[in-house]
XYZ file of C-alpha atoms in Angstrom:
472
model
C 133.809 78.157 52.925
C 132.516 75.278 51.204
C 133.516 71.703 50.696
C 133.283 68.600 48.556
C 133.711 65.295 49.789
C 136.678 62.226 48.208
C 137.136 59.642 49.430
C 140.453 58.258 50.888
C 140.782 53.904 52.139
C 136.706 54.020 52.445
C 136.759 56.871 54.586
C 135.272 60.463 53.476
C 137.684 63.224 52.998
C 136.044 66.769 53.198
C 137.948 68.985 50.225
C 137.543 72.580 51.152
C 137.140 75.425 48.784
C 137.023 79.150 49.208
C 134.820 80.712 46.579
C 136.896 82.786 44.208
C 135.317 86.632 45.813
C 136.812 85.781 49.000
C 139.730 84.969 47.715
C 140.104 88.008 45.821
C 138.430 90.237 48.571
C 140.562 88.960 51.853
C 143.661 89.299 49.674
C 142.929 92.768 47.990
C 142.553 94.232 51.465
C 145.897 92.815 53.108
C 147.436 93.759 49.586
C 146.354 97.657 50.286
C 147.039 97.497 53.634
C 150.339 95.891 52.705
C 151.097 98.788 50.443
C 150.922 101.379 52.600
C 153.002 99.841 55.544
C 155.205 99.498 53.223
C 155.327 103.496 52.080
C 155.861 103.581 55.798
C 158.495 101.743 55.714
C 160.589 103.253 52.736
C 160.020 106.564 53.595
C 158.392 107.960 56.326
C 161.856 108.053 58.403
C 163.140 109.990 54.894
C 160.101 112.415 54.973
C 160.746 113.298 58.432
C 164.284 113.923 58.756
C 164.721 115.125 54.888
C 162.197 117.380 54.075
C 160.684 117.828 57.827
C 164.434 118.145 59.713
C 163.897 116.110 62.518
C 167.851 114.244 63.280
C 168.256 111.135 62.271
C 169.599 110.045 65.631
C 165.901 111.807 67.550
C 164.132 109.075 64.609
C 165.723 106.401 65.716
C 164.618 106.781 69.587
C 161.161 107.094 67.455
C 161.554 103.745 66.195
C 162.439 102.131 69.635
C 159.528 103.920 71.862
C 157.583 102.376 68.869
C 158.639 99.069 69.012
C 157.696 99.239 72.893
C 154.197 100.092 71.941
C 154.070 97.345 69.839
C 155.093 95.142 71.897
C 152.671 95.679 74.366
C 149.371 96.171 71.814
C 149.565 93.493 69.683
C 148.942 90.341 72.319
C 146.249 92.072 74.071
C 144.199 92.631 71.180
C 145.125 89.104 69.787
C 143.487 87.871 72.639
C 140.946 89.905 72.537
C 139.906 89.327 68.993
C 139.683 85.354 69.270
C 137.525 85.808 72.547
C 135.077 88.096 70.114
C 131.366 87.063 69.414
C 129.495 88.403 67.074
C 127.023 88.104 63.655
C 129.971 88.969 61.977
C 132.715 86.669 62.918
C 135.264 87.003 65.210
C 137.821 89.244 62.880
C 135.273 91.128 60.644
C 134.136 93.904 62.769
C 137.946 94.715 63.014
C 138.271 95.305 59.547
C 135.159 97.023 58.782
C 135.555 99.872 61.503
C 138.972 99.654 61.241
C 139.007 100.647 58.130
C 138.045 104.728 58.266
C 140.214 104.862 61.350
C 143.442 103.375 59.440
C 143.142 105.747 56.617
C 142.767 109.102 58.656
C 145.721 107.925 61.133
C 147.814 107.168 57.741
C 147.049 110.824 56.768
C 148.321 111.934 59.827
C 151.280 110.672 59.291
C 152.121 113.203 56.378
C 150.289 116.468 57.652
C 153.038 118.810 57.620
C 151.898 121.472 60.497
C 152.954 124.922 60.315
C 155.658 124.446 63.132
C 158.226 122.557 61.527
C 162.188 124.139 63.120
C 161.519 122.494 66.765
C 162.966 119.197 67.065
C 160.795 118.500 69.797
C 157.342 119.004 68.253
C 158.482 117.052 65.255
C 159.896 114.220 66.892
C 156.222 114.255 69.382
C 154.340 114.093 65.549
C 156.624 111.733 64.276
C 156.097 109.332 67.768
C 152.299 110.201 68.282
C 151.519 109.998 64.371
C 153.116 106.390 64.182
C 151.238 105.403 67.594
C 148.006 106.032 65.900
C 148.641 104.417 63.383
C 150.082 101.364 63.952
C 147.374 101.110 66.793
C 144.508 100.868 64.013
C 146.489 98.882 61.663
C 147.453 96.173 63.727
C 143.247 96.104 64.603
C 142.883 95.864 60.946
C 145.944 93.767 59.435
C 146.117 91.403 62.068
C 142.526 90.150 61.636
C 143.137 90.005 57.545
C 146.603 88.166 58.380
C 144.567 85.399 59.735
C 141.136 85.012 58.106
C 143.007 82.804 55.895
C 143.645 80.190 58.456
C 139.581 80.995 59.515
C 138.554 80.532 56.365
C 140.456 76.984 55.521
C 142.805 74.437 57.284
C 144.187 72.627 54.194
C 147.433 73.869 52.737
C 145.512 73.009 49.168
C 142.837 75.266 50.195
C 144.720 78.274 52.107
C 147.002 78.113 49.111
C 143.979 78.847 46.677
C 143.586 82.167 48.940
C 147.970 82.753 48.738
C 148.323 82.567 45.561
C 145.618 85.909 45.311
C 147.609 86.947 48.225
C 151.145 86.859 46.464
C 149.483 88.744 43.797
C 148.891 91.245 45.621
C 151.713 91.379 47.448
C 153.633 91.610 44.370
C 152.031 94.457 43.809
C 152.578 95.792 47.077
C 155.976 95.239 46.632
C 156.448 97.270 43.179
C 154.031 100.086 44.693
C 156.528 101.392 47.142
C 159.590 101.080 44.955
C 157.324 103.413 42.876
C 156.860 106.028 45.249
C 160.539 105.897 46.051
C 160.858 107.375 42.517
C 159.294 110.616 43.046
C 159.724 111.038 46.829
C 160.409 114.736 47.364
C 164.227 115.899 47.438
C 165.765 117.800 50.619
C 164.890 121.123 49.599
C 161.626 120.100 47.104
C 158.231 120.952 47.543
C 156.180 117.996 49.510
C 152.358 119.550 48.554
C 152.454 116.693 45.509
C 153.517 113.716 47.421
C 151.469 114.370 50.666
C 148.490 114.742 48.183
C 149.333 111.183 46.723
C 149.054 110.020 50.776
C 145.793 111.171 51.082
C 144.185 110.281 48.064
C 145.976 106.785 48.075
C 144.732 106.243 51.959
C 141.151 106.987 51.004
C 141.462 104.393 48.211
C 142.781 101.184 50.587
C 140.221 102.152 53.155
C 137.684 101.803 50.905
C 139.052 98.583 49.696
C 139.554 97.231 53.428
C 136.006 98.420 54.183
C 134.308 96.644 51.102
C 135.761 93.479 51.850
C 134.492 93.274 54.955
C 130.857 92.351 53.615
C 132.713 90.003 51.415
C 134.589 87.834 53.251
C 132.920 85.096 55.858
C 135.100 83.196 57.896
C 134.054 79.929 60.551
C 131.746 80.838 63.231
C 132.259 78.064 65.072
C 135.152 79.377 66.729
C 132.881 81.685 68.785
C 131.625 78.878 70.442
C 135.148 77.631 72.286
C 135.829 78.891 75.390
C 139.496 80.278 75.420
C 141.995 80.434 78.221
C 142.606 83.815 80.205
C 144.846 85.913 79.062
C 148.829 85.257 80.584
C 147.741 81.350 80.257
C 146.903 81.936 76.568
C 149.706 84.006 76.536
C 152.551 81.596 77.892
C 150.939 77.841 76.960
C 151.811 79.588 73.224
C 155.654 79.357 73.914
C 155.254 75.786 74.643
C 154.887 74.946 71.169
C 158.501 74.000 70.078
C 157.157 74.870 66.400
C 156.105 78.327 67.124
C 159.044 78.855 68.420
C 161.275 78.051 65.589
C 158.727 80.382 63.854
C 159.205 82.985 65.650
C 162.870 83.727 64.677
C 161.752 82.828 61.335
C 159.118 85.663 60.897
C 161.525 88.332 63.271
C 164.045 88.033 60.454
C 161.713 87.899 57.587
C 160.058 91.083 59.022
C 163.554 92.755 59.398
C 164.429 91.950 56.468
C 161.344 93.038 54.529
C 161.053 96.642 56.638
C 165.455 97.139 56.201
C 165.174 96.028 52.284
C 161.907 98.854 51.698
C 164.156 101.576 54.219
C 167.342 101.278 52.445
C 165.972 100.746 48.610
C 165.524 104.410 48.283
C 168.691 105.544 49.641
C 170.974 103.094 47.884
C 168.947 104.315 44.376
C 169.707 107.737 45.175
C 173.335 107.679 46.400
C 175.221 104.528 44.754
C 175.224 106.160 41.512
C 177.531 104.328 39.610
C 174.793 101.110 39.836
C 172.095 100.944 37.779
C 169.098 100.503 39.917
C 166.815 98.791 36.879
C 168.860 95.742 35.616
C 168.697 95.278 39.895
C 164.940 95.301 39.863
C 164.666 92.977 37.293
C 166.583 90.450 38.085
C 164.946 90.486 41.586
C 161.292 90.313 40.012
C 162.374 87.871 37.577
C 163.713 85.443 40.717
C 160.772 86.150 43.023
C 157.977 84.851 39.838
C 160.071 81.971 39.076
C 160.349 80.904 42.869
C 156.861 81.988 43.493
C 156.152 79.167 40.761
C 158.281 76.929 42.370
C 156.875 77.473 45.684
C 153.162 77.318 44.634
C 153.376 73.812 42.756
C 155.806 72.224 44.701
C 154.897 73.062 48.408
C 153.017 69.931 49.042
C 155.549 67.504 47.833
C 158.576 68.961 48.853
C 157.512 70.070 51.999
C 157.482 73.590 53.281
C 160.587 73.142 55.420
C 163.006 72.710 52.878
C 161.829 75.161 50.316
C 161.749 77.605 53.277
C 165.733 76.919 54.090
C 166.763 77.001 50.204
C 165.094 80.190 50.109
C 166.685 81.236 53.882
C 170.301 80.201 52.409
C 169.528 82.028 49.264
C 169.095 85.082 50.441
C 171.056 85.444 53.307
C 174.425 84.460 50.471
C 172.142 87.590 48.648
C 172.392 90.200 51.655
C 176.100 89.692 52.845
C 177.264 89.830 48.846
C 174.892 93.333 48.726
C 176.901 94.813 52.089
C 179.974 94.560 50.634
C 180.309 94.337 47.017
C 176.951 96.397 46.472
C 178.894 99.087 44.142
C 179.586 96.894 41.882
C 177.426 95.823 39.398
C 177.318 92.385 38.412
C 177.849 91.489 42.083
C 174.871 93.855 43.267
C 172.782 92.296 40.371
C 173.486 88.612 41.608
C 172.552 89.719 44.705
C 169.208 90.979 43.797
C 168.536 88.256 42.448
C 169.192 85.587 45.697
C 166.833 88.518 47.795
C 164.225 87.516 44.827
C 164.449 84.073 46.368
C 163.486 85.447 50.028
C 160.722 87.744 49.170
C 158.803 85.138 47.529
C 159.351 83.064 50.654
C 158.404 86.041 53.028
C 154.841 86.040 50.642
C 154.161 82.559 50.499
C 155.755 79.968 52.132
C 155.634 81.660 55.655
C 151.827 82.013 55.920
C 151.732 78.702 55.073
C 154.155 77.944 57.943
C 152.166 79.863 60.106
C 149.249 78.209 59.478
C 150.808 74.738 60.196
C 152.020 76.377 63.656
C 148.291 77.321 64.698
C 146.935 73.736 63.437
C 149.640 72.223 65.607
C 148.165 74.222 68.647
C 145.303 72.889 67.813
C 145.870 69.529 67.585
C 147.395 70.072 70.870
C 144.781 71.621 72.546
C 141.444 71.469 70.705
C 141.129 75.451 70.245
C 141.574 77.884 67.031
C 144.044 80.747 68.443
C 144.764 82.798 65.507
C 144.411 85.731 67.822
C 146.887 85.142 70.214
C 149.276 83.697 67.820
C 149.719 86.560 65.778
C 149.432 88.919 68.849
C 152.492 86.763 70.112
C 154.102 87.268 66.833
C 153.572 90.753 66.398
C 154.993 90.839 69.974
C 158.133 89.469 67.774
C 158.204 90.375 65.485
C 157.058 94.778 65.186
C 160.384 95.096 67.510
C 161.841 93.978 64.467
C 160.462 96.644 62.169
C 161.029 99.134 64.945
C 165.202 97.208 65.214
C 165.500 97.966 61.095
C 164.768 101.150 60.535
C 166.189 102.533 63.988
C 169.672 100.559 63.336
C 169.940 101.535 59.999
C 169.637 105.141 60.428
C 172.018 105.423 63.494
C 174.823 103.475 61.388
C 173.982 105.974 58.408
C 174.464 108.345 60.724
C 177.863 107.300 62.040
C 179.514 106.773 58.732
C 178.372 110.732 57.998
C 175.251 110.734 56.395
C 174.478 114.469 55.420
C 170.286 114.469 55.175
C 170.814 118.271 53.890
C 172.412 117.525 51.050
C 170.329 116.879 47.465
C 170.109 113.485 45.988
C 173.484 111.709 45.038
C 175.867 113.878 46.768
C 176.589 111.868 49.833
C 180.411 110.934 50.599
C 182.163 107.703 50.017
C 181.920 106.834 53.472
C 178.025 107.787 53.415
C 177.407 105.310 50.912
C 179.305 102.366 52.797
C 177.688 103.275 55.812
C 174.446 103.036 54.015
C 174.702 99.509 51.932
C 176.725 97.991 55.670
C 173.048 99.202 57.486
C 171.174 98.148 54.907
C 172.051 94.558 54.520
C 174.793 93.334 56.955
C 172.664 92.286 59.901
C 170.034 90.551 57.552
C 172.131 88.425 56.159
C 173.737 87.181 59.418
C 169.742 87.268 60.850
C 168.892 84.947 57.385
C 171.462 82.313 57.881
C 171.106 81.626 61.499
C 167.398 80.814 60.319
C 168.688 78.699 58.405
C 170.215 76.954 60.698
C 167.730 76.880 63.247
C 165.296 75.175 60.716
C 166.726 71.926 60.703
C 164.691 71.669 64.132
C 161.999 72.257 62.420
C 159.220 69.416 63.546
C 155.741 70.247 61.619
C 157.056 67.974 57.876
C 156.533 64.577 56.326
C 153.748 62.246 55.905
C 152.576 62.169 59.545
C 152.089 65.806 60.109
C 150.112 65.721 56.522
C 147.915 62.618 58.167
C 147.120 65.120 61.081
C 146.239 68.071 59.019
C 143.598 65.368 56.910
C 142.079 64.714 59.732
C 141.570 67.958 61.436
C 140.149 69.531 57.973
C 137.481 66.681 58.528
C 137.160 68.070 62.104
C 136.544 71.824 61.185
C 134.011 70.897 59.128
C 131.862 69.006 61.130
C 132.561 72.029 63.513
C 131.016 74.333 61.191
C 128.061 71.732 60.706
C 126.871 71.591 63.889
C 127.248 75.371 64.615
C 124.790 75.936 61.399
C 122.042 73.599 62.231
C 121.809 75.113 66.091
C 120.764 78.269 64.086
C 118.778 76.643 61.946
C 120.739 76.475 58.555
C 122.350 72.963 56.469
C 126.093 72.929 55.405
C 126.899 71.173 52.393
């Protein structure tokens, strides 16, 4: 990080700036870990109970032991990671030996091994495969989810490294809705798309693994002595903030994972909708409020861009779960959802940064670590709620996963648009609601964050001339 220094009422005000390479690097490598959680998302459940035959009801119970797992993992190495000291930073090491083991656990997940008619050793590879996996990635996204907030405190700077980040995420976003296109048929031949997983897992891990000698983040940090772990843990849930948050990012994660698991099977069954005048009207929504968002943050405040978007979308959702076979209805309602997932890139890191600064304040430590382990702690139940909900109510209203693309019943497709998008909407609106509580706006909370970008960098200072170097 570097910094310039304004002045404000006679009193120096340290601008931070993020050169343009760490931008790009820290934002690349969430982007391609992005992409292929969210292949995960959209269809891993498809690949194993479509072309693998594992029930739909067995993948669900896969989704739940899951979300346990994830509950459990995701604090403990929070913890651990803000209590790491090293040359490196506290959060690089993660990501640079991370990186090999979170593409060979993705490849796992798409081995198809020669036993493939027991339920039981296919519902074992399904649970053991997404174990793995999500046990390296959370090692490797969580510490890219908050070098941002390492790397800068001001919104003005963080939002130089989001905008790279929506980018990407864009992209993320487009990538799996991609793959949805060619995703192998009941009774097709997977060789080509398990190919794509390998070839596309070497490619992000090589990505993750570059950035790594790209990125620097504060060292400083190292330095504070942190909390053990259940006091850490607990003294997190007294921030009234957080916890607003924290139903926040629950339903923007359930949202994301049940919008990515149901794309591909409302394209293929709800026939008489075209999918592409859908798209576009979403993509067109999400760049103008991405615009929106990006210029208009800091003087509109995050909390009320965050509830337009929150009442946007949720109106979006409930209009998609029952009118979604129509198509001027199902095309208005892509188009509020276009309002969300620019929110869900943007806006909510920014909110989550605010939260951490807060602690902060509060308490005189950085905590990324334990933040987003608490979140995870959240918020992965969520991912594990979407796709294990969704394919049990698929499964009620008669879902047939032997049967070739577009030949599902009437009842198959209700069943799928009511999982899809009935409980985000009604998820979406009591955020909503819950943000009016809301505590971190106006023009003391910006007064705060001022002064503790001054504070950081003074940090940083000091910790550089103990070893012998000058900050500028």
């Amino acid at each position: 990080m570097q910094s310039t220094a304004s002045t404000q009422g006679g009193q120096p005000i340290q601008e931070e700036k993020v050169p343009l390479l760490s931008r790009i690097a820290v934002t690349a490598a969430d982007g391609g870990v992005g992409i292929i959680m969210g292949i995960i998302s959209a269809t891993l459940s498809y690949y194993f109970t479509t072309n693998r035959g594992l029930s739909l009801t067995n993948a669900g119970i896969v989704w739940i032991l899951f979300g346990i797992w994830n509950a459990v993992n995701d604090p403990i190495y929070g913890y651990i990671t803000d209590r790491t000291k090293s040359k490196l930073g506290r959060r690089i090491p993660y990501v640079r030996y991370g990186a090999p083991l979170i593409t060979i656990s993705y490849i796992a997940c798409w081995i198809n091994w020669p036993v493939t008619d027991s339920q039981t050793i296919l519902f074992i590879h399904f649970l053991i495969a997404l174990f793995f996996y999500d046990t390296f990635y959370t090692a490797v996204a969580s510490a890219l989810y908050v070098l941002p907030f390492e790397m800068a405190v001001s919104n003005k700077a963080r939002g130089s490294i989001f905008i790279w980040k929506v980018l990407f995420s864009v992209i993320g976003m487009a990538f799996p809705l991609v793959v949805l296109g060619f995703r192998p048929g009941a009774n097709d031949d997977t060789t080509p798309f398990v190919t794509f997983q390998i070839i596309l897992a070497v490619i992000v891990g090589l990505i993750v693994f570059a950035s790594s000698y790209i990125v620097k983040e504060n060292h400083y940090t190292q330095e504070e002595e942190q909390p053990p772990f259940f006091k850490a843990l607990f003294s997190s849930f007294k921030n009234k903030s957080f916890l607003i948050f924290e139903v926040l990012s629950f339903t923007v994660i359930y949202v994301q994972s049940a919008l990515f698991m149901g794309l591909g099977y409302y394209m293929e069954e709800v026939t008489n909708v075209n999918v592409i005048p859908l798209i576009v009207a979403m993509l067109i929504s999400t760049i103008g409020t991405l615009i929106i968002l990006v210029t208009r943050h800091e003087t509109w405040g995050v909390k009320k861009l965050m509830q337009g978007c929150l009442l946007g979308i949720s109106v979006g959702a409930i209009t998609l779960s029952f009118l979604g076979k129509n198509q001027i209805f199902a095309t208005i309602a892509f188009f509020l959802i276009g309002l969300g997932v620019a929110a869900g890139f943007y806006l909510i890191q920014i909110q989550f940064g605010d939260v951490i600064d807060y602690d902060e304040i509060q308490t005189g430590l950085r905590r990324e670590g334990v933040y987003a382990g608490v979140n995870s702690l959240v918020t992965k139940p969520a991912f594990s709620f979407a796709n294990s909900i969704f394919l049990w109510v698929i499964a009620y209203y008669g879902y047939d996963t032997t049967l070739d693309k577009g030949l599902q019943t009437g009842s198959a497709e209700t069943g799928i648009l009511l999982g899809w998008m009935l409980v985000p909407g009604i998820l979406l609106f009591i955020s909503f609601l819950i943000m009016f509580l809301y505590p971190l706006a106006g023009p003391k909370w910006k007064e705060q964050k001022e002064k503790l970008s001054k504070i950081h960098h003074e940090k940083e200072k000091e910790y550089l001339a103990k070893l012998g170097y000058k900050s500028e």
